[in-house]
Short mmCIF file of C-alpha atoms and ligand atoms in Angstrom, two decimals:
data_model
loop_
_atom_site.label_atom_id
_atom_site.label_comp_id
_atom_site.label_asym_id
_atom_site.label_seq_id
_atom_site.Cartn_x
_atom_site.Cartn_y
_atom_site.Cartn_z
CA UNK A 1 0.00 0.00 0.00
CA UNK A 2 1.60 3.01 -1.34
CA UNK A 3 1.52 5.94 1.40
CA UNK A 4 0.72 9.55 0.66
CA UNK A 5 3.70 11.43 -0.29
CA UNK A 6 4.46 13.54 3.27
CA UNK A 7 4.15 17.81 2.26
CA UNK A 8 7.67 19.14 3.41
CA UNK A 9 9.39 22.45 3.98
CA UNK A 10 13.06 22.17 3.68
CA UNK A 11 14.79 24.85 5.50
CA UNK A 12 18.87 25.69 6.48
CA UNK A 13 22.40 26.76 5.44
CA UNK A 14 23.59 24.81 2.57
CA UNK A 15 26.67 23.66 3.57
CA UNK A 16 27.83 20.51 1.60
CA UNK A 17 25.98 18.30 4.03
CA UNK A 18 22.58 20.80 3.69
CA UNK A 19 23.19 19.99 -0.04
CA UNK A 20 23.58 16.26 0.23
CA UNK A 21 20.37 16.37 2.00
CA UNK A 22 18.35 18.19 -0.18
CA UNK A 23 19.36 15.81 -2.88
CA UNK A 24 18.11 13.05 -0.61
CA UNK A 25 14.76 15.02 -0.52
CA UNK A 26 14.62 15.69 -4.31
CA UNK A 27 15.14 12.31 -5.19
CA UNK A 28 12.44 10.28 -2.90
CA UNK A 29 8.60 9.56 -3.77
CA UNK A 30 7.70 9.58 -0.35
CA UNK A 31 8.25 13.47 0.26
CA UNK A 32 6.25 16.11 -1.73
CA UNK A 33 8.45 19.32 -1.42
CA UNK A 34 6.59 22.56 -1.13
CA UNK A 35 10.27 24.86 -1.24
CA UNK A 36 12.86 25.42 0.36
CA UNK A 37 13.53 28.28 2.95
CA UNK A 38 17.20 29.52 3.56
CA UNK A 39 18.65 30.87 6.54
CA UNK A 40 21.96 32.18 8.06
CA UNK A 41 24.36 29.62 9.42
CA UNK A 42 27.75 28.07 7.70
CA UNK A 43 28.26 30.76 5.54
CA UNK A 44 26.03 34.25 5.40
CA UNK A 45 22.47 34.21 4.07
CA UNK A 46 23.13 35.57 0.56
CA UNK A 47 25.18 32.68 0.03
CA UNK A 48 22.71 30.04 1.52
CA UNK A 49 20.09 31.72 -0.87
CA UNK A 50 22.60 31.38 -4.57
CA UNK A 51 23.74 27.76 -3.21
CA UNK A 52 19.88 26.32 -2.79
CA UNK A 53 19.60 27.88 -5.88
CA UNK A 54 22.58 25.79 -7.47
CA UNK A 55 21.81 22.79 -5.39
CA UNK A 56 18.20 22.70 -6.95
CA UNK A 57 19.57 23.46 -10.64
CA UNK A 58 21.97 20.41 -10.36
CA UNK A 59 18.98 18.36 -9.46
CA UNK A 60 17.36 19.91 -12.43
CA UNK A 61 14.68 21.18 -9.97
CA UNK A 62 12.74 24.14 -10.39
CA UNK A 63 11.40 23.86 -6.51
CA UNK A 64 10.65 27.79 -5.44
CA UNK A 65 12.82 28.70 -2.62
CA UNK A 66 12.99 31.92 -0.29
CA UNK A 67 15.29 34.11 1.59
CA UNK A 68 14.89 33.86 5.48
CA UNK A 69 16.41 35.24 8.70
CA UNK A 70 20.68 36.68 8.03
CA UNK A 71 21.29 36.68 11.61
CA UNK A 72 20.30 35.15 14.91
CA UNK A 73 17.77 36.70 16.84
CA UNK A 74 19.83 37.91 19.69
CA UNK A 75 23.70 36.48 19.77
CA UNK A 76 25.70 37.34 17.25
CA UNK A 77 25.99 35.33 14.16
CA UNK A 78 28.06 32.38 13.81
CA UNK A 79 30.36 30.98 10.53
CA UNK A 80 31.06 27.29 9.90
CA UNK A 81 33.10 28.53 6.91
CA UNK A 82 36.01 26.85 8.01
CA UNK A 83 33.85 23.64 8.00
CA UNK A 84 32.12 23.99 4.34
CA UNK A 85 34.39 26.05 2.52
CA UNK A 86 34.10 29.72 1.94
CA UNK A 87 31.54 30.01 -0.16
CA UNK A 88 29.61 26.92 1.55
CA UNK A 89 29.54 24.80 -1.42
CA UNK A 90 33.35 23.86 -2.02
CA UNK A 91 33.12 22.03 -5.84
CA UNK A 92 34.36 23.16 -8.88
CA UNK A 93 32.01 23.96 -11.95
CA UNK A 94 28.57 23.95 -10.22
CA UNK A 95 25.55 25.16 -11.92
CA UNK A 96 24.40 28.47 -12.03
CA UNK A 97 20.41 29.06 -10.18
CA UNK A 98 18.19 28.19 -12.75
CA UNK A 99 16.28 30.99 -11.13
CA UNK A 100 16.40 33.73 -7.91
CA UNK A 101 14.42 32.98 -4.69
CA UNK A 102 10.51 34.02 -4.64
CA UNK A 103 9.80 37.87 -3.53
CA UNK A 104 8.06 35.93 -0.34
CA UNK A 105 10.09 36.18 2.89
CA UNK A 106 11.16 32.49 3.99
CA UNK A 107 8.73 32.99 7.02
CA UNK A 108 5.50 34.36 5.56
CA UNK A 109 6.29 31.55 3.13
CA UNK A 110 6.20 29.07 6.21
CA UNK A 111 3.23 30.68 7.97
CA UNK A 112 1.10 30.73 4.94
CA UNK A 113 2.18 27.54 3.46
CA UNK A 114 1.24 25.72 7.06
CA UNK A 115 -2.07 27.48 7.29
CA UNK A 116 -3.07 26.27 3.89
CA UNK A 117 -2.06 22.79 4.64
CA UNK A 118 -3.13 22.30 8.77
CA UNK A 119 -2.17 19.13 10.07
CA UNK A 120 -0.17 18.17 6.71
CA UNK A 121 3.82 19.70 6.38
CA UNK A 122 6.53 18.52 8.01
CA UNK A 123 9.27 20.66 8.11
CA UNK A 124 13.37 19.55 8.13
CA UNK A 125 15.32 22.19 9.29
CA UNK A 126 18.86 22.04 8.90
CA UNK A 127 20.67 24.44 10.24
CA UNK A 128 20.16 27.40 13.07
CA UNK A 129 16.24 27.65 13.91
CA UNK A 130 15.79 31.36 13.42
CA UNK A 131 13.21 31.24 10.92
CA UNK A 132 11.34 28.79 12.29
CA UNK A 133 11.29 30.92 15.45
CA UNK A 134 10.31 34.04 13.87
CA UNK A 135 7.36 32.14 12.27
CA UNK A 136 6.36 30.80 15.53
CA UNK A 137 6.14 34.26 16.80
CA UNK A 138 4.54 35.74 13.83
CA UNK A 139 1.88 33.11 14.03
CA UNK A 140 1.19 31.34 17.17
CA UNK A 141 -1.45 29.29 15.89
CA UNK A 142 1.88 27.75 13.57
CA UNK A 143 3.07 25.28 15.84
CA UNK A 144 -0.10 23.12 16.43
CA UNK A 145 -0.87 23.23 12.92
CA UNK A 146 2.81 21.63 12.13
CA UNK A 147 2.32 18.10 11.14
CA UNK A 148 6.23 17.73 13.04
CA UNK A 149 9.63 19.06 12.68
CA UNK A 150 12.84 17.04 12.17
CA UNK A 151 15.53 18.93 12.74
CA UNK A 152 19.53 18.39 12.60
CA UNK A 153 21.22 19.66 15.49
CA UNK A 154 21.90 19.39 19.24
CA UNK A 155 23.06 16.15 20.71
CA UNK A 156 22.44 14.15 23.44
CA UNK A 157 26.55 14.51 24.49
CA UNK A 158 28.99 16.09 23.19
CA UNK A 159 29.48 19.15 21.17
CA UNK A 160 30.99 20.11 18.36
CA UNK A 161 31.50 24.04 17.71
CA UNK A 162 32.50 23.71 21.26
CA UNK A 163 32.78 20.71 24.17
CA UNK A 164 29.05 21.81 24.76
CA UNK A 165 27.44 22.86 21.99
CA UNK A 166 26.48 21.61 18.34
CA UNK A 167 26.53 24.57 15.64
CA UNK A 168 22.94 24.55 14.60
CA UNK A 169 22.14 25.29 18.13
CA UNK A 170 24.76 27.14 19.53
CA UNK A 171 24.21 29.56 16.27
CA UNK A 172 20.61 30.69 17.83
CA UNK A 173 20.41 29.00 21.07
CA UNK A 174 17.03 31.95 21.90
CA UNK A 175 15.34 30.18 18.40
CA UNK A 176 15.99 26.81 19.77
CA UNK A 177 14.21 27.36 22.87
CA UNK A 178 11.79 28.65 21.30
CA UNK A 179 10.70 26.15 19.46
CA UNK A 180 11.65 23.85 22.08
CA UNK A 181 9.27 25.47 24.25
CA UNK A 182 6.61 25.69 21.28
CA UNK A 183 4.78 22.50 21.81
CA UNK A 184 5.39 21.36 18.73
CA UNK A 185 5.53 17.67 17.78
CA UNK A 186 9.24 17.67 17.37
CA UNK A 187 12.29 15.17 16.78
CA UNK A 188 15.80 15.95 16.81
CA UNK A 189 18.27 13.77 15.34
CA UNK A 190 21.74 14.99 17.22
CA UNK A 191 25.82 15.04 16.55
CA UNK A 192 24.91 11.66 18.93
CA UNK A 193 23.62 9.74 15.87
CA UNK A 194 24.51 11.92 13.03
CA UNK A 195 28.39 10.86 13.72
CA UNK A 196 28.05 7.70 13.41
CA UNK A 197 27.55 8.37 9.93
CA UNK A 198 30.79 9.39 8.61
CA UNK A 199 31.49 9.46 4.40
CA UNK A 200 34.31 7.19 4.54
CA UNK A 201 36.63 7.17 1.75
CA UNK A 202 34.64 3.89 0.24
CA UNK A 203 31.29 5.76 0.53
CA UNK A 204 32.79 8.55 -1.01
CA UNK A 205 33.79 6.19 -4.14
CA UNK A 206 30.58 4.62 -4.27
CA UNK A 207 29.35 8.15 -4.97
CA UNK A 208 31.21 8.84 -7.29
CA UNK A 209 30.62 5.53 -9.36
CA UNK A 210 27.16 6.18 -9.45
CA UNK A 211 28.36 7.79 -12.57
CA UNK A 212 25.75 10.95 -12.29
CA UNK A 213 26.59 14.75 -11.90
CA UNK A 214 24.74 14.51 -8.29
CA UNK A 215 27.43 11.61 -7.51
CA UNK A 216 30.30 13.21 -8.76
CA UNK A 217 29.73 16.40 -6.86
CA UNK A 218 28.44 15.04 -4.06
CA UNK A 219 32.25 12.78 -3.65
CA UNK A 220 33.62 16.18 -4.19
CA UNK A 221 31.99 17.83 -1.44
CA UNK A 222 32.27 14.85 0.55
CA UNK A 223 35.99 14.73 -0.50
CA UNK A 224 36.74 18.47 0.55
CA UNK A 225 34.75 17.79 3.83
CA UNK A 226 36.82 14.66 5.16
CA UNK A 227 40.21 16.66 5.08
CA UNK A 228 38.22 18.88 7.72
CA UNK A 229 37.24 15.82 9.62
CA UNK A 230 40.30 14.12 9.01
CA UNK A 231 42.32 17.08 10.62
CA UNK A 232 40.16 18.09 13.41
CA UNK A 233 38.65 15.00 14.44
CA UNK A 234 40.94 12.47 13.21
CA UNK A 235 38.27 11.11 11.33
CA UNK A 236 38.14 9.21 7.71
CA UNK A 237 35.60 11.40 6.07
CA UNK A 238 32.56 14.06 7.48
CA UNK A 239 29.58 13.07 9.35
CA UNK A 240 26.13 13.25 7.49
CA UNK A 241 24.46 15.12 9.87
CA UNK A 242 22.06 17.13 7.41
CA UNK A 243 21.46 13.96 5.40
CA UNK A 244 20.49 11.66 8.30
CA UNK A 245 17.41 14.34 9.14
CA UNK A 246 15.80 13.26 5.91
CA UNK A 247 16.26 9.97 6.07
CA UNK A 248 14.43 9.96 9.53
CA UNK A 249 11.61 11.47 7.92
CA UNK A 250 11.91 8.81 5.09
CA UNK A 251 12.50 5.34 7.14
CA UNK A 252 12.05 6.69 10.77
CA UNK A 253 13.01 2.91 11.66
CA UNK A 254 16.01 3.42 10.59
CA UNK A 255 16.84 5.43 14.26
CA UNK A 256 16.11 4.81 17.07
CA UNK A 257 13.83 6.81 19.16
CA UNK A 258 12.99 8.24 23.00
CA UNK A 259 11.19 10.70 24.31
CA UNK A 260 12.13 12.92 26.76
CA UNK A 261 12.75 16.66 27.68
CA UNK A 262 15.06 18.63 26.19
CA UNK A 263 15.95 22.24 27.70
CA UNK A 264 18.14 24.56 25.80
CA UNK A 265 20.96 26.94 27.49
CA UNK A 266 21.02 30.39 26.44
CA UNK A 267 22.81 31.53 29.06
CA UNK A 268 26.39 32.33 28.44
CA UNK A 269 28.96 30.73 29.30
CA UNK A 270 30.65 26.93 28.60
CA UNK A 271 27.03 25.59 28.05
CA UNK A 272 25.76 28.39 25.86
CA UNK A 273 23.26 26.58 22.94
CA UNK A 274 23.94 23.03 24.64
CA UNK A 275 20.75 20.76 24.25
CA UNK A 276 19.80 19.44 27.68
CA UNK A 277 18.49 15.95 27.38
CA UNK A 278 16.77 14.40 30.21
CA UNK A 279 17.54 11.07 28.74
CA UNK A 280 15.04 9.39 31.74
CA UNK A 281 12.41 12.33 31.71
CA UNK A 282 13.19 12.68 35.18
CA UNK A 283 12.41 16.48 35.33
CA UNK A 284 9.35 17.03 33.07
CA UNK A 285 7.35 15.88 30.88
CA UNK A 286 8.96 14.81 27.38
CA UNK A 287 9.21 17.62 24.65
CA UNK A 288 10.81 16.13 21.89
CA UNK A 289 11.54 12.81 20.17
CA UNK A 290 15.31 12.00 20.18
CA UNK A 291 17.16 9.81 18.37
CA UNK A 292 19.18 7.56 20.34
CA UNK A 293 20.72 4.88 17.52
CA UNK A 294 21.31 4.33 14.07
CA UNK A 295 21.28 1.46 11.36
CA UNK A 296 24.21 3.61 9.59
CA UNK A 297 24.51 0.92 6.79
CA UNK A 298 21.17 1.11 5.89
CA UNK A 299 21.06 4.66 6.03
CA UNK A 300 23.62 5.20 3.76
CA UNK A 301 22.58 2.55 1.47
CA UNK A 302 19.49 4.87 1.22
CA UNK A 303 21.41 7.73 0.50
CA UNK A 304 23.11 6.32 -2.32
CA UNK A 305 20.34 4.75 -3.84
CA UNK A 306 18.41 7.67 -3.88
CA UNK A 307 21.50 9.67 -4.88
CA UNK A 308 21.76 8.01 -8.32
CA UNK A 309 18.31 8.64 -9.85
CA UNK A 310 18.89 12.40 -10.15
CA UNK A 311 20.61 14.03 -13.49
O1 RIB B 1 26.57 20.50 13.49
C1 RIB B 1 26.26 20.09 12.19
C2 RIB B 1 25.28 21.02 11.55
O2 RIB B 1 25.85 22.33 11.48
C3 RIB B 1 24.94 20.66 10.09
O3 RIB B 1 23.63 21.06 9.82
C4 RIB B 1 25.90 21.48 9.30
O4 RIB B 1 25.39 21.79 7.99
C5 RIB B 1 25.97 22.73 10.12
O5 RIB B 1 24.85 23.54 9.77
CA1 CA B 2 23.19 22.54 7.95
#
């Protein structure tokens, strides 16, 4: 029994692995993409606009997608530049946008698209949660009309823009709580899971064998990415952090989930943007779905799978 194909938003900071993701998206049945809403985060916003616009032209897409928040709401804004390259996209000979983003901000897009659709979108954000935020407080009636979010970021443990902290929260840790707080159904898939996902150098071949444009630049990302890991980590290729988020919405078996609560610091300090997680719900009740294990094979066999039937 074929399933309805889910209504999604896609929304963050392409970023190689916001790029990877999106190709994920573009290339499975089961999700009917709406657009895709950019937002500050690895590199500035007018370069998370052009590369959504060159990720969908690669897939050949001509998915409308919008310009959202270019800083955090109330700490200062973060780079990961030194993560995804300067420009964010680090490949050679990429497409140019087929076209610009829509005249629609990124959150009236997400207010209005929601309100049309109650009960229906799910929404994968990928990178800091300002616009989501600012939607929530545009539109208050948003968050119970929000089929669920799945969003990359926080962790369980450790950190990784510092021992606390992973980026997409630390980046707008006052956006986080807020939707935290929102009551919305919510699931986070953390640095926890996501790095147990790592592009090896074999993945990163199989990629490119796949013998498509979306292979080859995806191994070249990929490629570019694992020096990073391979230097500050001492890793053999980058984590799929932004990809895994998709896939949960995809195969949701292939993680595994708890409840609990999760409280996010905004004070500052060592523990500024760190994700609280009451692993045993011993403080309140649960908030958030959290993903607690991964079939990392599987997932990746996904990911490549899905990878080669795009141009
Ligand atoms: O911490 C990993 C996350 O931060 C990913 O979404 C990556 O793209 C960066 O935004
Ligand atoms: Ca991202």
């Amino acid at each position: 029994m074929t399933l309805r194909p889910i209504p999604v938003i896609l929304d963050g900071d392409p970023g190689l692995d916001d790029a990877v993701a999106w190709w994920l998206a573009l290339a499975s049945p089961e999700l009917h993409l709406l657009g895709i809403t950019a937002v500050h985060g690895n590199v500035g916003l007018p370069l998370t606009v052009q590369n959504t616009g060159t990720v969908l032209a690669l897939a050949g897409s001509n998915l409308p997608y919008f310009a959202g928040a270019d800083r955090p709401l109330i700490r200062e804004g973060l780079s990961a530049a030194s993560v995804h390259g300067q420009t964010g996209l680090p490949a050679k000979h990429l497409p140019q946008p087929r076209q610009g983003p829509q005249q629609e901000h990124a959150v009236d897009f997400i207010v209005r698209t929601v309100r049309e659709r109650p009960g229906e979108v799910t929404l994968i954000p990928t990178g800091p949660l300002t616009n989501l935020a600012l939607a929530f407080r545009l539109a208050p009636d948003l968050p119970e009309k929000i089929r669920e979010v799945v969003w990359m970021g926080g962790s369980t443990g450790h950190g990784n823009r510092t021992p606390a902290a992973e980026f997409n929260a630390l980046a707008d840790p006052h956006a986080a709580r807020i939707v935290f707080e929102s009551g919305v159904r919510l699931r986070m898939v953390g640095l926890n899971v996501t790095m147990q996902c790592i592009a090896t150098p074999e993945r990163i071949a199989a990629l490119r064998e796949l013998g498509n444009r979306t292979g080859a630049v995806s191994a070249e990302l990929l490629t570019f990415y694992a020096s990073v890991y391979r230097e500050r980590y001492g890793l053999s290729g980058g984590a799929l952090h932004d990809p895994l988020a998709v896939a949960a919405v995809i195969r949701p078996e292939l993680l595994d989930w708890r409840n609990m609560p999760v409280d996010i610091e905004t004070q500052e300090g060592l523990n500024f943007g760190r994700t609280v997680c009451d692993l045993y719900s011993t403080t309140r009740p649960a908030n958030a779905k959290v993903a607690i294990g991964v079939q990392d094979a599987d997932f990746f066999a996904l990911l490549l799978e899905r990878l080669g039937r795009l141009p």
